[in-house]
Tab-separated table of C-alpha atoms in Angstrom:
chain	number	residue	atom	x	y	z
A	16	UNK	CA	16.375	204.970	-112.998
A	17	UNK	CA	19.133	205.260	-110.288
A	18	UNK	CA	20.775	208.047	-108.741
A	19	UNK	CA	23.261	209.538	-106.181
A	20	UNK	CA	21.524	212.403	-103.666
A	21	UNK	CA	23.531	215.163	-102.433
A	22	UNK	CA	22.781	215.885	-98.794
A	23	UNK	CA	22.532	219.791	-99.207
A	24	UNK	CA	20.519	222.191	-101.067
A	25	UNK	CA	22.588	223.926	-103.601
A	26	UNK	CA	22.630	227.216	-105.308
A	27	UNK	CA	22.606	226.155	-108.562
A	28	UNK	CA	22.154	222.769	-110.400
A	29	UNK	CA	24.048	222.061	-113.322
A	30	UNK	CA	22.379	219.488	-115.826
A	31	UNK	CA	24.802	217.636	-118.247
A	32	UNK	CA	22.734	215.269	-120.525
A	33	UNK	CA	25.494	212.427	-121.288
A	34	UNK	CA	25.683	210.293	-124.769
A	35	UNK	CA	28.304	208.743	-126.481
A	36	UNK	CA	31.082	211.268	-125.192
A	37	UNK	CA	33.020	209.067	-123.561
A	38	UNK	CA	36.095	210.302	-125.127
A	39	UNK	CA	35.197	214.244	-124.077
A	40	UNK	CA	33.275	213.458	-120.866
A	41	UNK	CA	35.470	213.861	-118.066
A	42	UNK	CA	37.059	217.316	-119.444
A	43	UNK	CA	33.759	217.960	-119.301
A	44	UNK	CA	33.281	216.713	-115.400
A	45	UNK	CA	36.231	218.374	-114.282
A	46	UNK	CA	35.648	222.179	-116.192
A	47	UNK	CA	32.627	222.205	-113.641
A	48	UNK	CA	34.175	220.779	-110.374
A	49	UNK	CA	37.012	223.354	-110.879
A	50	UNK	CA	34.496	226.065	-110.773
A	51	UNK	CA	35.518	229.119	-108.213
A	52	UNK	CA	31.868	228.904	-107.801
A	53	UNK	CA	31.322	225.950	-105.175
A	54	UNK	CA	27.713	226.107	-104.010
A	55	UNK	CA	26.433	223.819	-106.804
A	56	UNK	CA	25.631	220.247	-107.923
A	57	UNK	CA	26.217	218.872	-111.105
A	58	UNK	CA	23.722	216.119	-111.961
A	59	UNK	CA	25.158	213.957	-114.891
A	60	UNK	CA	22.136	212.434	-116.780
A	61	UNK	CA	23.267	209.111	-118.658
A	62	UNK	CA	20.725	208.555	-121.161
A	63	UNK	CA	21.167	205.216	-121.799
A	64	UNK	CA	24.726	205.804	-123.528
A	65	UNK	CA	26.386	202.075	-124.903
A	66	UNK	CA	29.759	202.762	-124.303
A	67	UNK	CA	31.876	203.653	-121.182
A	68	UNK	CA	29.655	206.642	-120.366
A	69	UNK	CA	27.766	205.280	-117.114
A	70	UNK	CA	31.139	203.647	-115.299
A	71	UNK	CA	32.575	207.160	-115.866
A	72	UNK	CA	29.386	208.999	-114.222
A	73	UNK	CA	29.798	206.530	-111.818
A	74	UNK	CA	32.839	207.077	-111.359
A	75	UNK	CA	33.193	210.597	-110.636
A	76	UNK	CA	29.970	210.662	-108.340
A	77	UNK	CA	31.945	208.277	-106.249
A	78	UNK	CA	34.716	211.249	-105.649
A	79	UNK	CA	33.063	214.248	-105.195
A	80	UNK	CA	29.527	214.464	-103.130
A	81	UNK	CA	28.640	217.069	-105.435
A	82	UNK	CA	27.489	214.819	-108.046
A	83	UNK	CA	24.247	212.966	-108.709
A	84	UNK	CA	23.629	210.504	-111.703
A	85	UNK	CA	20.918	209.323	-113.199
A	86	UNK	CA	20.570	206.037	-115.372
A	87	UNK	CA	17.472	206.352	-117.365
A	88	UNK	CA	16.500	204.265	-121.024
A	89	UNK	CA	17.147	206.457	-124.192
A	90	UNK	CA	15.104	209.661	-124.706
A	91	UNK	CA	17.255	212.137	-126.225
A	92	UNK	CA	18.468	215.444	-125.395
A	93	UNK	CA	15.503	216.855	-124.360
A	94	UNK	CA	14.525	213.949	-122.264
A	95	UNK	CA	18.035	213.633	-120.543
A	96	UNK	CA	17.619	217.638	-119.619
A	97	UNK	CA	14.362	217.223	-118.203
A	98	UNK	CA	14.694	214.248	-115.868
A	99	UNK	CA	18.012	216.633	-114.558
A	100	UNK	CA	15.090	219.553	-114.372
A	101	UNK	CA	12.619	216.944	-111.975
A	102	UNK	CA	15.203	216.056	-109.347
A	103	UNK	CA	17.471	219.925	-109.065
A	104	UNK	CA	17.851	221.241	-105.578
A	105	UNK	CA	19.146	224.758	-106.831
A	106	UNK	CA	17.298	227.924	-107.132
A	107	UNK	CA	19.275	228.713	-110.245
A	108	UNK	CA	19.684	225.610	-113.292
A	109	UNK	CA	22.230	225.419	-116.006
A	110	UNK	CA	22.554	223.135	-119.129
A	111	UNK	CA	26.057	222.326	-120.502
A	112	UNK	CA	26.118	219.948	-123.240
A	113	UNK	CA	28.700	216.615	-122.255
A	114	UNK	CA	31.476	217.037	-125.244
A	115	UNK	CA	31.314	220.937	-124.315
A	116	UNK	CA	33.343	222.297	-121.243
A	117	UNK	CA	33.234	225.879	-118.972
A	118	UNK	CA	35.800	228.249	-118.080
A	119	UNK	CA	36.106	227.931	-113.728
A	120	UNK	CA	34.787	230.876	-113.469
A	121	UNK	CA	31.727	230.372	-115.413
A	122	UNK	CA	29.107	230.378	-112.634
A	123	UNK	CA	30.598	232.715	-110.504
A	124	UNK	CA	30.334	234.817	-113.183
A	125	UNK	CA	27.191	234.558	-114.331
A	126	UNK	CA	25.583	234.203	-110.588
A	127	UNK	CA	27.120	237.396	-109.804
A	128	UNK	CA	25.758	239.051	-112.749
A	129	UNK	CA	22.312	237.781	-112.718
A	130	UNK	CA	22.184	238.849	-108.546
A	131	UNK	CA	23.623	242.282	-109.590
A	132	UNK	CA	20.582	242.836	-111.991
A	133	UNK	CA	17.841	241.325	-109.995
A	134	UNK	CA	17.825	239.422	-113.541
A	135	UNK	CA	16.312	235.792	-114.027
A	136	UNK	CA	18.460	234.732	-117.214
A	137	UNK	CA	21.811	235.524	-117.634
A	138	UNK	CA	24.429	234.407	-120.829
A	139	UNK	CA	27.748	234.033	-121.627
A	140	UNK	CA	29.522	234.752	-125.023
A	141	UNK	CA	31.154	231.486	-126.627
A	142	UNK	CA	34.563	230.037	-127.329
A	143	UNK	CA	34.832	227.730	-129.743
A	144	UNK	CA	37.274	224.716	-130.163
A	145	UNK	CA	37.612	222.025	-132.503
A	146	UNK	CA	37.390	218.295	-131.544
A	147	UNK	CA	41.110	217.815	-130.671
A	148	UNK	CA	40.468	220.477	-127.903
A	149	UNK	CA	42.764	223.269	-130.368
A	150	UNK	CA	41.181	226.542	-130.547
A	151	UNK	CA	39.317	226.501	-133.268
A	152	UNK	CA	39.651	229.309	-136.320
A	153	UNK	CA	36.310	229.964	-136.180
A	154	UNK	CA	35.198	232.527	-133.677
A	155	UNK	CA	32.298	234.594	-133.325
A	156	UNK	CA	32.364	237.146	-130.668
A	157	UNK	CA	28.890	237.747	-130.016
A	158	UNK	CA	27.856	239.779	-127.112
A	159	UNK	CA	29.438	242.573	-125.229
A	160	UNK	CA	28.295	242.909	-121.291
A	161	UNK	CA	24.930	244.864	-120.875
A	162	UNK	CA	21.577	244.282	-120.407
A	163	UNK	CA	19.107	243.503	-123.236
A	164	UNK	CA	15.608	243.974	-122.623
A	165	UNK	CA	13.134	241.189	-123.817
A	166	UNK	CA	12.170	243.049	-126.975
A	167	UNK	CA	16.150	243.242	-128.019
A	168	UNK	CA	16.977	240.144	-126.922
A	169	UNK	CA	14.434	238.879	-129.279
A	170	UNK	CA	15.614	241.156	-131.848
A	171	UNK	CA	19.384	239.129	-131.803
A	172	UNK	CA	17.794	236.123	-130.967
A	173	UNK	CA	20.078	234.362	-133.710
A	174	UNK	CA	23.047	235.375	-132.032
A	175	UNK	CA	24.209	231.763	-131.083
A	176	UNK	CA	25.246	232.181	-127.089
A	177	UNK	CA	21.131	233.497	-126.953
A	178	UNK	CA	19.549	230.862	-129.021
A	179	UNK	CA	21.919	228.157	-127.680
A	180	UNK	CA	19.928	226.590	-124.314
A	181	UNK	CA	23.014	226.154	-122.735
A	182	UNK	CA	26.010	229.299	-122.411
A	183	UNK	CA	23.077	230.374	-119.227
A	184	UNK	CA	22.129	230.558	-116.027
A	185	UNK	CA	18.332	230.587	-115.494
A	186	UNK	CA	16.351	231.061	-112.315
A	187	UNK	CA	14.811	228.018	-111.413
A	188	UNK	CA	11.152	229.385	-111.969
A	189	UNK	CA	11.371	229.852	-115.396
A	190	UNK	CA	11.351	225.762	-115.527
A	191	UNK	CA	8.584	225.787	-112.715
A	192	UNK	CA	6.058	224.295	-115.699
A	193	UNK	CA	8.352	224.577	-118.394
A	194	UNK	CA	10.370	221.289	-120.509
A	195	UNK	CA	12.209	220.762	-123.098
A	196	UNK	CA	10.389	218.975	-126.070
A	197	UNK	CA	10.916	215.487	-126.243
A	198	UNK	CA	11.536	213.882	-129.606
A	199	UNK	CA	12.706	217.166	-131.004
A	200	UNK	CA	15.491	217.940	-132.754
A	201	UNK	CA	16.749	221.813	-132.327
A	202	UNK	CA	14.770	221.759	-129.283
A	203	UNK	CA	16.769	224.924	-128.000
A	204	UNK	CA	15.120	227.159	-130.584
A	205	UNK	CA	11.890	225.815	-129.218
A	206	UNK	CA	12.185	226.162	-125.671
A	207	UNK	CA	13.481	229.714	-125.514
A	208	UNK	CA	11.181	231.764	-126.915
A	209	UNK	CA	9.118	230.253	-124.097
A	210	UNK	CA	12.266	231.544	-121.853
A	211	UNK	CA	11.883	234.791	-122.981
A	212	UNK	CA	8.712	235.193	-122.653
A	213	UNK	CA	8.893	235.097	-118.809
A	214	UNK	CA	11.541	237.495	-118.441
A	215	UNK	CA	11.909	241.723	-119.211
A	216	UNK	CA	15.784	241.338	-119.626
A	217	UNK	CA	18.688	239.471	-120.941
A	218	UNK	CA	21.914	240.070	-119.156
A	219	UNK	CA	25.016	239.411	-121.181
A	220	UNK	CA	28.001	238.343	-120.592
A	221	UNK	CA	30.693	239.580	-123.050
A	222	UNK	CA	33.689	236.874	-121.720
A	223	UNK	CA	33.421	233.416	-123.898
A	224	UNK	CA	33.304	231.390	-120.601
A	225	UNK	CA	30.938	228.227	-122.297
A	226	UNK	CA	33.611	226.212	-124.457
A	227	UNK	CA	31.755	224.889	-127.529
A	228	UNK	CA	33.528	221.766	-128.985
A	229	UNK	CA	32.872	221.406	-132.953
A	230	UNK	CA	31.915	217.192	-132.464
A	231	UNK	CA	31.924	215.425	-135.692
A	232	UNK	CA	29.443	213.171	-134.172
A	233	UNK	CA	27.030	215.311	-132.583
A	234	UNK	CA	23.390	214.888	-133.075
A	235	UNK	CA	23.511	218.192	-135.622
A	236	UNK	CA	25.552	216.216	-138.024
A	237	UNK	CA	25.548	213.505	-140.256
A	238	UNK	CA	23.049	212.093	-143.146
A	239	UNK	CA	20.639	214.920	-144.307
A	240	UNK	CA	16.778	213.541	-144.345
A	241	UNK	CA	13.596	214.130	-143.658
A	242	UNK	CA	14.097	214.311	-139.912
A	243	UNK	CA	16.155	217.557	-140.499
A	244	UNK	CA	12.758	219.451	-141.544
A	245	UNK	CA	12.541	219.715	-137.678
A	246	UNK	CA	14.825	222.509	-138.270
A	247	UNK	CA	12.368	224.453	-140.447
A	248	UNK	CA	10.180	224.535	-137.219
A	249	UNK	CA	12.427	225.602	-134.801
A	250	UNK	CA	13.393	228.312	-137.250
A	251	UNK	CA	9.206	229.064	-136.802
A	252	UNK	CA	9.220	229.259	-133.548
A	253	UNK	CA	11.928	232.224	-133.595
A	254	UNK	CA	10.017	233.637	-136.645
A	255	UNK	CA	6.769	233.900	-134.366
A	256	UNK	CA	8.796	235.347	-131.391
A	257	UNK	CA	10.321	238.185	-133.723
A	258	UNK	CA	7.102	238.545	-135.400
A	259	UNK	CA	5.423	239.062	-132.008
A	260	UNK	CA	7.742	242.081	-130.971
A	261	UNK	CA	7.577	243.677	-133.834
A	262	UNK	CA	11.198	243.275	-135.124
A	263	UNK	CA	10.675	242.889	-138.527
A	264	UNK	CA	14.130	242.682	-139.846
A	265	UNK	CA	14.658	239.372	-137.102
A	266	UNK	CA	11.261	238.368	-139.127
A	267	UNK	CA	12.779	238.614	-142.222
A	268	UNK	CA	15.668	237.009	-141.297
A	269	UNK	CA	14.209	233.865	-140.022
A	270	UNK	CA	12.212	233.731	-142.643
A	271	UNK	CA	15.264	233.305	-144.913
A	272	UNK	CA	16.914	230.690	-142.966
A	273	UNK	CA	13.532	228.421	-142.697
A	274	UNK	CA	13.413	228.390	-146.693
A	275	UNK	CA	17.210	227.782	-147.270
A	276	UNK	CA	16.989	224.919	-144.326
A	277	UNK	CA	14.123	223.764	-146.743
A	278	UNK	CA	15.924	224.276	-149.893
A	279	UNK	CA	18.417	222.151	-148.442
A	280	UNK	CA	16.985	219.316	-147.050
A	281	UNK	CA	15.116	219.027	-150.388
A	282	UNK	CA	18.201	218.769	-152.250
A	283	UNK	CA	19.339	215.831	-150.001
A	284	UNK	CA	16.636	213.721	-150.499
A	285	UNK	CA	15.195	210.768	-152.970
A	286	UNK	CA	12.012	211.595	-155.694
A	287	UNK	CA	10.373	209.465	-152.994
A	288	UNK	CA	10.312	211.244	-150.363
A	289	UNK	CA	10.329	214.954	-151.270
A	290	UNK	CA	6.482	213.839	-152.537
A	291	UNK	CA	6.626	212.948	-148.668
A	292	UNK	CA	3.807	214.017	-146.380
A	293	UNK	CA	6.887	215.666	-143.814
A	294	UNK	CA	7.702	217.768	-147.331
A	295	UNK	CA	4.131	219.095	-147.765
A	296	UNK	CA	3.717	220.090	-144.405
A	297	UNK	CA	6.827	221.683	-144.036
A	298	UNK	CA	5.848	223.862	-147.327
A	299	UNK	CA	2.757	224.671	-146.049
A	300	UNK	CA	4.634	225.921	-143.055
A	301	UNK	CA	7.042	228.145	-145.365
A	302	UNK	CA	4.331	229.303	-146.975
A	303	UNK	CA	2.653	230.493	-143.991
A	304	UNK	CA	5.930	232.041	-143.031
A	305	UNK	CA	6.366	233.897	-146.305
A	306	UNK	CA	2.335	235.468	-145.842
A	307	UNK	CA	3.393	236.502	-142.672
A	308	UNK	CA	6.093	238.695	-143.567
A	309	UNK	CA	4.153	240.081	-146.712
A	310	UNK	CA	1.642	241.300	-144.142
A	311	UNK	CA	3.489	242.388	-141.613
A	312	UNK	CA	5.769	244.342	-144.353
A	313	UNK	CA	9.418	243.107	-143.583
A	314	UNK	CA	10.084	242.450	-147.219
A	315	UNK	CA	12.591	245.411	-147.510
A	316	UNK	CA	15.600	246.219	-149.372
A	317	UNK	CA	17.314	246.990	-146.205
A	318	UNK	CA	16.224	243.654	-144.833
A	319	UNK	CA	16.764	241.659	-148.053
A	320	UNK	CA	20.596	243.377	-148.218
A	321	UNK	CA	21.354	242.431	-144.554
A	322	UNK	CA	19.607	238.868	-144.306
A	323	UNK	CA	22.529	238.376	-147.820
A	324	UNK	CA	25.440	239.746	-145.971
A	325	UNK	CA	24.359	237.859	-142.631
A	326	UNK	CA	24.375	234.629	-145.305
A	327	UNK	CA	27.640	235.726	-146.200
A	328	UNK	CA	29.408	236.477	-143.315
A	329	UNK	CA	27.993	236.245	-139.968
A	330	UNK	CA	30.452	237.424	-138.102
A	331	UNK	CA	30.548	240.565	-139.858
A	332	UNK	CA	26.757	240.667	-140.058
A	333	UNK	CA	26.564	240.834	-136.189
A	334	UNK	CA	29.269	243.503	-136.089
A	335	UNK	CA	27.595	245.697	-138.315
A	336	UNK	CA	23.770	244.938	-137.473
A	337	UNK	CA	24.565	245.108	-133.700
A	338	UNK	CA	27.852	247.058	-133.349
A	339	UNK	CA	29.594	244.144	-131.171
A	340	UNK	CA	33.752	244.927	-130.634
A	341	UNK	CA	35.616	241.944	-132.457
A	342	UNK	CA	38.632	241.053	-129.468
A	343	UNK	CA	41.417	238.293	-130.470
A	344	UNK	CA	40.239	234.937	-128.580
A	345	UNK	CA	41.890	233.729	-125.796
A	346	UNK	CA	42.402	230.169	-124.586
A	347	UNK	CA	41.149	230.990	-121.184
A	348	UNK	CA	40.709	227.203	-119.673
């Protein structure tokens, strides 16, 4: 592992994992050097990527003094984030994903926010844009600006921009023993409820300033198989965060998405291998799930009707459940 050392400590430290993006990467690069926010340093992690990924890292470290790279051998998402986490100088970290950009005044933004609340976590809303960089015609407009407490942050944990690991800015001491699991798909549902659970509030930011690109090729697409039951888990982990606070309509909910990310990966596979250990222990987890919300009674009609219309229409779901104002998007780049 190699890497380029800034001379000063930093505000905040920007980690961008980098894989096979080299056709997105330096939008990427430059949404963060433009930021109106310059007290930062934006550590590019090139996790072992084959194609012109590390000559562009290289590259851009060698123009601004901002940047630090790191060559490491392949470990995946989570891996890439945490070797960022082990060598960041700021007292505030953010994660932005390398074929994903940021409006410039993303950390201003949120800094200013999260110093205005005494808060340790602060999130943006999220624009979305398909692969050619178009807006895309998909757009969910998920928060408004206020303050969540832990509890109600939990409740809309499957709001995307609060699930999502990146759209934030996090104090640096919620990652004082904290990583991101290695060898995990999904990891982001994993890691925050462990977020969460060090905070008392959530403050939102209703402006879509983290730029989501729709990648055909990301790692949440392609071939359906048995390593897509990691998805069942993560779904778990939010289950037993909800479950925990007491919001049994979030309980519900996740329960319903664990058993139709089940559903689905068993239709996907061969005879073979839905007999498959991975399938049996997956069930077992489902099943667990489905005792939990018979005991802790969140099998409703109230909670059956929304968990349809949220499987229906999400958008609408989350302007019904949680009263959010719909605005036209804006390309704000």
């Amino acid at each position: 592992m190699s890497e380029k050392r800034a001379e000063s400590r930093p505000e905040i430290s920007v980690i961008v994992p980098v894989y096979k993006v080299e056709r997105y990467l330096n939008e990427c690069i430059d949404s963060i050097l433009a930021q109106t926010f310059t007290d930062f340093e934006l550590i590019l992690v090139d996790d072992g990527s084959p194609d012109g990924c590390p000559a562009l890292c290289d590259a851009a470290a060698a123009k601004d003094s901002r940047i630090r790279v790191i060559h490491q051998q392949n470990k995946g998402l989570s891996g890439a984030r945490n070797a960022g986490i082990e060598i960041a100088r700021g007292n505030w970290l953010s994660f932005i994903d390398s074929d994903d950009s940021v409006d410039k005044t993303f950390c201003e933004k949120l800094y200013h926010a999260a110093k205005q609340a005494g808060a340790k976590l602060v999130v943006s809303d999220i624009l979305y844009f398909d692969a050619d960089g178009s807006l895309s015609g998909y757009q969910e407009r998920a928060l408004r600006t206020e303050t969540l407490s832990r509890e109600e942050a939990v409740h809309r944990i499957r709001l995307t921009p609060l699930v999502h690991a990146t759209t934030k800015l996090y104090s640096r001491e919620l990652f004082a023993e904290l990583r991101f699991p290695i060898g995990q798909n999904y990891e982001d549902a994993l890691t925050i409820p462990a977020v969460l659970e060090q905070v008392t509030d959530v403050v939102c930011v209703g402006e879509p300033l983290y730029h989501y690109r729709f990648n055909p090729n990301g790692i949440v697409r392609g071939k359906i198989g048995l390593k897509n039951l990691q998805e069942v888990y993560a779904n778990y982990a939010l289950f037993q965060c909800a479950l925990k606070y007491g919001r049994k309509d979030t309980v519900y909910l996740q329960y319903t998405i664990m058993k139709a990310f089940f559903r689905k990966v068993e239709r996907n596979l061969s005879p073979e291998d839905r007999k498959s250990v991975q399938m049996k222990q997956a069930e077992a987890c489902l099943k667990k799930a489905e005792a939990e919300v018979k005991q802790a009674g969140a099998f409703t009609v109230q909670n059956w009707l929304e968990a349809e219309l949220r499987a229906v229409n999400a958008p609408l779901y989350n302007r019904c459940k949680y009263k959010i104002r719909q605005t036209k998007p804006k390309k704000c780049r």
